[in-house]
Amino acid sequence: MSIYRYRFYVYFCCFIFFFAYIISVAIIAGLNPKDVPSKSAYAVDMSEPIEIINNDSKKCTFYLSKKIVFHEVLNYPTILLYYKDDDNKLHPRLLYKSHSSGVWRISPRDVDGDIGVDMTLDKGKYHYTQETKPHAKILEILEKNTKSIVKTKLDTEDSDILRKALGKVDNEIDNDVCTFLQLTSGDEGKNKIDNYEQQITKVNLPKKLKLVMDLKPGVAFSEKKETSMSEILSKIKFDDPSDFLPDFNLNPQKEYVGEHALLGAYKVSVFNSKLNGREIEWHMAKHTGCDLFYSKWENKKAPQECAKANVPQLIKMNNNEYYFCSDQKKLPQKINYEKTKSKELSISLKESINNHPDMDAIVIADSDLCDTVGVAKKDRVWIDQINFKDCNVNTFGMCKELIDSGVLTNKPLEYEMQSKKLINGKERIKTAHGTGNTHYYDITPVLSNLFPIKNFIKADKKREENTKTTLSLNKKKKDRIKRIMTDKKYSSTAYEDFSYQFQKGGGLKGLFNFGSLNSYKSKQ
């Protein structure tokens, strides 16, 4: 080889590497809004910005894609969150609605597999269930959104955007120049905006709660222990530091509702406490439902008797009629299953019954179905998240500081393989979702041994009883006023005075302040 040919090869290779570097840096620096394919399922919706002001007064602006995409590769509802940088470039992040945790999560990268073929989403570095949850404002908008859901197979444009969102690096050289275009946001060390590790900081719990952190979600219930997990969790003390645990006897600071991907509707009550002198928020989630076993009846005729096991149960016939068995001694009762108040008993519930013929699993039904068939409800409680109240958002749409809350913030449902050391029927209950090692189990029974959850349940029941008492008294009070309105013995002045006492309030004192009314009555 001549010296000139050798120099040519050297210069050519340098040019190629320089060209690759320029393109990768350009892509890493973000996308121009006009460069986001408008025909993609993940096309950006610029009409509704999500603006969050951090403590340093820096405004972070995000946009969602126009549609929620459900595709067979991920088997999740997905949507893109676009972060707008100071140069007005957009940085896409993938959000998906998890089955087991039931809420939206952000994945910083694809850790295995090929986009559009086989994907394994990264769930964070420090905390399996907490780390990748979106900022509260983003989550609130996602839960309220009315975007249309589309089922689609990913085309080239969709896959390219996902590569940018997940930082997928394709090391295989082919005839397509887009090999370099796939070197994108998640590639470590290339760009601070898109480097996930530089934007998350772990904050530990107090030293006396080390066991809480050591019991990590995903592994805590899969490892063999000498004693039961119920006993281990029930013995953890939360009295030091004294300000770490909220006072659940107080009314919550705020409440909101969500839709769990498998359980259905749930309510979250937020309480404040402190960690390291800073205010933190405990998001206590409660799902009110009931357990139903179910079976299929391969006959168009109604079943003549209820099965001798696993009652109460829901029976689906092959003509799509439904019967309910409340007792083995009673005949199955036909129910109007499709027209209950709970959105046809939720899509996930219907799919479970359609796809899972086994009798060894339960349907966790919505509260409306529980009322319809007369089955006692259960309160499933879990701690959805514990965050700093003054949480600052990073470019991935998450809080910059992650509180390592360990087992406290375990999700309500867990895979078979990640809960295999729990006692069946007592600490975990097999649900109608999933198959094999990925079958989902309800683990709220074992979580209820944690003192904060046990304390919340007790205080919440007391609050509910007080609310029912107040509503009952108010009803009696209103009924009394109605009677006065129609009774000619009382003057209009007396009624006006009584109404004033009612509106003025004063609790029970105002409620039973009928002195002036009696004085009017005596004058008649």
Short mmCIF file of C-alpha atoms in Angstrom, two decimals, residues 2-9:
data_model
loop_
_atom_site.label_atom_id
_atom_site.label_comp_id
_atom_site.label_asym_id
_atom_site.label_seq_id
_atom_site.Cartn_x
_atom_site.Cartn_y
_atom_site.Cartn_z
CA SER A 2 1.42 3.37 -1.01
CA ILE A 3 1.81 6.20 1.46
CA TYR A 4 -0.79 8.25 -0.46
CA ARG A 5 -3.39 5.49 -0.33
CA TYR A 6 -2.69 5.03 3.39
CA ARG A 7 -3.17 8.75 4.02
CA PHE A 8 -6.41 8.64 2.03
CA TYR A 9 -7.80 5.88 4.27
#
